[in-house]
Coordinates of N, CA and C in Angstrom, one line a residue:
M147 N 23.0 6.6 -9.4 CA 21.5 5.8 -10.4 C 21.3 4.3 -8.7
L148 N 20.1 5.9 -8.6 CA 18.8 5.4 -8.3 C 17.8 3.3 -8.6
L149 N 17.5 4.0 -9.6 CA 17.8 2.4 -10.2 C 18.5 0.5 -9.8
L150 N 19.8 1.3 -9.8 CA 20.5 0.4 -10.1 C 21.6 0.7 -8.6
A151 N 20.6 0.8 -6.9 CA 21.5 0.8 -6.1 C 21.0 -0.8 -4.9
A152 N 20.1 -1.0 -5.6 CA 19.7 -2.4 -4.9 C 21.2 -3.6 -5.3
C153 N 21.4 -3.3 -6.8 CA 22.2 -4.5 -7.3 C 23.7 -4.7 -7.5
G154 N 24.7 -3.9 -7.3 CA 25.5 -4.0 -7.4 C 26.4 -4.1 -8.9
E155 N 27.1 -5.1 -8.4 CA 27.9 -5.7 -10.3 C 26.9 -6.8 -9.3
S156 N 26.4 -7.6 -10.9 CA 25.7 -9.2 -10.4 C 27.0 -10.2 -11.0
P157 N 26.7 -10.5 -10.5 CA 27.9 -12.1 -10.0 C 27.5 -12.9 -11.9
E158 N 25.9 -13.0 -11.7 CA 25.5 -14.2 -13.1 C 25.3 -13.6 -14.2
A159 N 25.9 -12.1 -14.7 CA 26.0 -11.1 -15.7 C 26.9 -11.5 -16.9
S160 N 26.8 -12.5 -18.1 CA 28.0 -12.7 -18.6 C 28.2 -12.1 -19.6
G161 N 27.4 -10.9 -19.9 CA 27.1 -9.6 -21.3 C 26.4 -10.7 -22.6
E162 N 25.6 -11.8 -21.9 CA 25.1 -12.6 -22.9 C 23.3 -12.5 -22.5
E163 N 23.0 -11.8 -23.4 CA 21.8 -11.5 -23.1 C 20.7 -12.9 -23.6
G164 N 19.8 -12.6 -22.6 CA 18.9 -14.1 -22.2 C 18.9 -14.9 -21.4
A165 N 20.3 -14.5 -20.5 CA 20.4 -15.5 -20.3 C 19.5 -15.7 -18.7
V166 N 19.4 -17.0 -18.3 CA 18.5 -17.5 -16.8 C 18.8 -17.0 -15.5
P167 N 18.5 -16.0 -15.3 CA 18.8 -15.9 -13.5 C 18.8 -17.0 -13.0
T168 N 19.8 -17.3 -11.3 CA 19.9 -17.3 -10.9 C 18.9 -17.1 -9.5
D169 N 18.3 -18.0 -8.7 CA 18.0 -17.0 -7.5 C 18.0 -16.3 -6.5
T170 N 19.7 -15.2 -6.5 CA 20.2 -14.6 -6.0 C 20.1 -12.8 -6.9
T171 N 20.0 -13.7 -8.6 CA 19.8 -12.5 -8.8 C 18.3 -12.1 -9.6
L172 N 17.9 -13.1 -9.0 CA 16.2 -13.2 -9.9 C 16.2 -12.3 -8.9
A173 N 15.7 -12.2 -7.3 CA 15.9 -11.3 -7.1 C 16.5 -9.5 -6.7
I174 N 17.5 -9.9 -6.8 CA 18.3 -9.4 -7.2 C 17.1 -8.1 -8.6
I175 N 17.2 -8.8 -9.8 CA 16.1 -7.4 -10.6 C 14.7 -7.3 -10.8
L176 N 13.5 -8.2 -9.4 CA 12.4 -7.5 -9.3 C 13.0 -6.7 -8.3
A177 N 13.8 -6.6 -7.5 CA 13.6 -5.0 -6.8 C 14.2 -4.1 -7.6
D178 N 14.5 -4.1 -8.4 CA 15.5 -3.8 -9.2 C 14.6 -3.0 -10.4
L179 N 13.6 -4.0 -10.7 CA 11.9 -3.4 -11.7 C 11.5 -2.9 -10.1
H180 N 10.8 -2.9 -8.9 CA 10.7 -2.2 -8.5 C 11.2 -0.8 -8.1
L181 N 12.2 -0.4 -8.2 CA 12.6 0.5 -8.1 C 12.0 1.0 -9.9
A182 N 12.5 0.2 -10.5 CA 11.9 1.1 -12.0 C 10.4 2.0 -11.8
D183 N 10.0 1.3 -10.8 CA 8.2 1.5 -11.6 C 7.9 3.1 -10.6
A184 N 8.8 3.2 -9.0 CA 9.0 3.9 -8.5 C 9.1 5.3 -9.2
R185 N 10.6 5.3 -9.6 CA 11.0 6.3 -10.3 C 9.9 6.5 -11.4
A186 N 9.5 5.8 -11.8 CA 9.0 5.9 -13.4 C 7.9 6.4 -12.6
E187 N 7.1 6.5 -12.3 CA 5.9 7.6 -11.0 C 6.0 8.2 -10.2
T188 N 7.5 9.0 -10.3 CA 8.1 9.4 -8.9 C 8.7 10.8 -10.1
T189 N 8.5 10.5 -11.7 CA 10.0 11.2 -12.4 C 8.7 11.6 -13.5
G190 N 8.7 10.6 -14.1 CA 8.5 10.2 -14.9 C 8.7 10.0 -16.3
E191 N 9.6 9.6 -15.7 CA 10.8 8.9 -16.9 C 10.2 7.8 -17.5
P192 N 10.7 7.5 -18.6 CA 9.8 6.4 -19.1 C 10.2 4.9 -18.6
L193 N 9.1 4.4 -18.3 CA 8.8 3.1 -17.6 C 10.0 2.0 -18.9
D194 N 9.4 1.7 -19.9 CA 10.7 0.8 -20.5 C 12.2 0.5 -20.7
S195 N 12.1 2.6 -20.3 CA 13.5 2.6 -20.4 C 13.9 2.0 -19.2
L196 N 13.7 2.6 -18.5 CA 14.0 1.8 -16.9 C 14.1 0.4 -16.0
R197 N 13.0 -0.5 -17.3 CA 12.8 -1.7 -17.2 C 14.3 -1.8 -17.7
A198 N 14.5 -1.9 -19.1 CA 14.9 -1.9 -19.6 C 17.2 -1.6 -19.2
L199 N 17.4 -1.3 -18.4 CA 18.3 -0.7 -18.4 C 18.0 -2.4 -17.2
A200 N 17.4 -1.8 -16.5 CA 17.2 -3.2 -15.6 C 18.2 -4.5 -16.2
F201 N 17.5 -5.2 -17.6 CA 17.9 -6.0 -18.0 C 19.0 -6.9 -18.9
A202 N 19.2 -5.2 -18.7 CA 20.3 -5.3 -19.4 C 22.2 -4.7 -18.8
H203 N 21.7 -4.7 -17.2 CA 22.4 -4.2 -16.1 C 23.0 -5.7 -15.4
H204 N 21.7 -6.6 -15.6 CA 21.9 -8.3 -16.0 C 22.6 -9.5 -16.5
G205 N 22.7 -8.0 -18.0 CA 23.3 -9.5 -18.9 C 21.5 -10.7 -18.6
T206 N 20.4 -11.1 -18.9 CA 19.5 -10.8 -19.1 C 17.9 -9.8 -20.0
D207 N 17.4 -11.1 -19.7 CA 15.5 -10.0 -20.2 C 14.5 -10.0 -20.3
S208 N 13.0 -9.8 -19.6 CA 11.8 -9.7 -19.2 C 11.6 -11.8 -19.8
V209 N 11.7 -11.2 -21.1 CA 12.1 -13.4 -21.1 C 11.7 -14.1 -20.1
A210 N 13.2 -15.3 -19.6 CA 14.2 -15.3 -19.5 C 14.0 -14.8 -17.8
V211 N 12.9 -13.6 -17.3 CA 12.3 -13.8 -15.6 C 11.7 -13.9 -16.0
E212 N 10.5 -13.8 -17.1 CA 8.8 -15.1 -17.0 C 9.4 -16.2 -16.7
R213 N 10.2 -16.7 -18.0 CA 10.0 -18.2 -17.3 C 10.9 -18.6 -16.0
R214 N 11.4 -17.9 -15.4 CA 12.1 -18.3 -14.0 C 11.1 -18.0 -13.2
L215 N 10.2 -16.6 -13.2 CA 8.8 -16.8 -12.4 C 8.3 -18.0 -12.6
R216 N 7.7 -18.5 -13.8 CA 6.4 -19.5 -13.4 C 7.1 -20.2 -13.0
E217 N 8.4 -20.9 -13.2 CA 9.0 -22.2 -12.5 C 8.8 -22.7 -11.3
H218 N 9.6 -20.6 -11.2 CA 8.8 -20.8 -9.1 C 6.9 -21.0 -8.6
S219 N 6.3 -20.7 -10.2 CA 5.0 -20.6 -9.1 C 4.6 -21.7 -9.2
E220 N 5.4 -22.6 -9.5 CA 4.8 -24.2 -9.1 C 5.3 -24.1 -8.4
Q221 N 6.4 -23.4 -7.3 CA 5.8 -24.1 -5.6 C 6.0 -22.6 -5.2
P222 N 5.2 -22.7 -3.8 CA 4.6 -21.7 -3.2 C 5.8 -21.3 -2.0
E223 N 6.0 -22.3 -2.0 CA 7.2 -21.4 -1.1 C 8.4 -21.5 -1.8
D224 N 9.0 -21.2 -2.5 CA 9.6 -20.7 -3.0 C 9.5 -19.5 -3.6
V225 N 8.7 -19.0 -4.2 CA 7.9 -17.7 -4.7 C 8.1 -16.2 -3.0
S226 N 7.5 -17.3 -1.7 CA 7.4 -16.6 -0.5 C 9.0 -16.6 0.1
A227 N 9.7 -17.6 -0.3 CA 11.1 -17.0 0.0 C 11.7 -16.1 -1.1
L228 N 11.4 -15.9 -2.3 CA 12.2 -15.3 -3.2 C 11.1 -13.7 -3.2
F229 N 9.5 -13.4 -2.1 CA 9.7 -12.1 -2.0 C 10.1 -12.1 -0.7
G230 N 10.7 -12.8 -0.4 CA 11.1 -12.3 1.4 C 12.3 -11.5 1.4
A231 N 13.1 -11.8 0.1 CA 14.6 -11.7 -0.4 C 14.3 -10.7 -1.1
V232 N 13.3 -9.9 -2.3 CA 13.6 -9.1 -2.7 C 12.7 -7.6 -1.5
Q233 N 12.0 -8.0 -0.7 CA 11.7 -7.5 0.4 C 12.9 -7.3 1.4
D234 N 14.0 -7.8 1.7 CA 14.8 -7.0 2.1 C 16.2 -6.4 1.2
I235 N 15.8 -7.2 0.4 CA 16.9 -6.7 0.0 C 16.3 -5.0 -0.6
L236 N 15.5 -4.1 -1.2 CA 14.3 -2.9 -0.3 C 15.1 -2.3 0.6
R237 N 14.6 -3.1 1.1 CA 15.4 -2.3 2.8 C 16.3 -2.0 3.2
R238 N 16.9 -2.4 2.5 CA 19.3 -2.6 3.3 C 19.1 -0.1 2.6
P239 N 19.8 0.0 3.2 CA 20.5 1.3 3.1 C 20.7 1.4 2.6
T240 N 21.4 2.7 1.2 CA 22.1 2.6 0.2 C 23.1 3.6 0.8
T241 N 24.2 4.1 0.2 CA 25.4 5.0 0.6 C 25.4 5.6 -0.9
Q242 N 24.2 5.9 -2.5 CA 24.4 6.4 -3.0 C 23.6 7.9 -2.5
T243 N 24.0 9.2 -3.0 CA 23.7 10.1 -2.3 C 22.2 10.7 -3.6
P244 N 21.4 11.3 -3.9 CA 20.4 11.0 -4.7 C 20.1 12.2 -5.5

């Protein structure tokens, strides 16, 4: 599945909804959300469903991710590093077939 191609198994996913992601997992979640947006745009699949799948895979929700992003927004260098990590994840070749 293309949406989860960037992530693999999330070590921080405890199965507990709303778990606050670590920086590494946050970057992976953001990459997955970007892929969900792209997939919804190209296939017409419902974006909300694809995003919900990404959050569930990582054992978190949009509220916890937004909270973590707000924390990062107070430190511009953190935001830059975080989005650099997201770009690195998105640039990785995948081994899955379409």
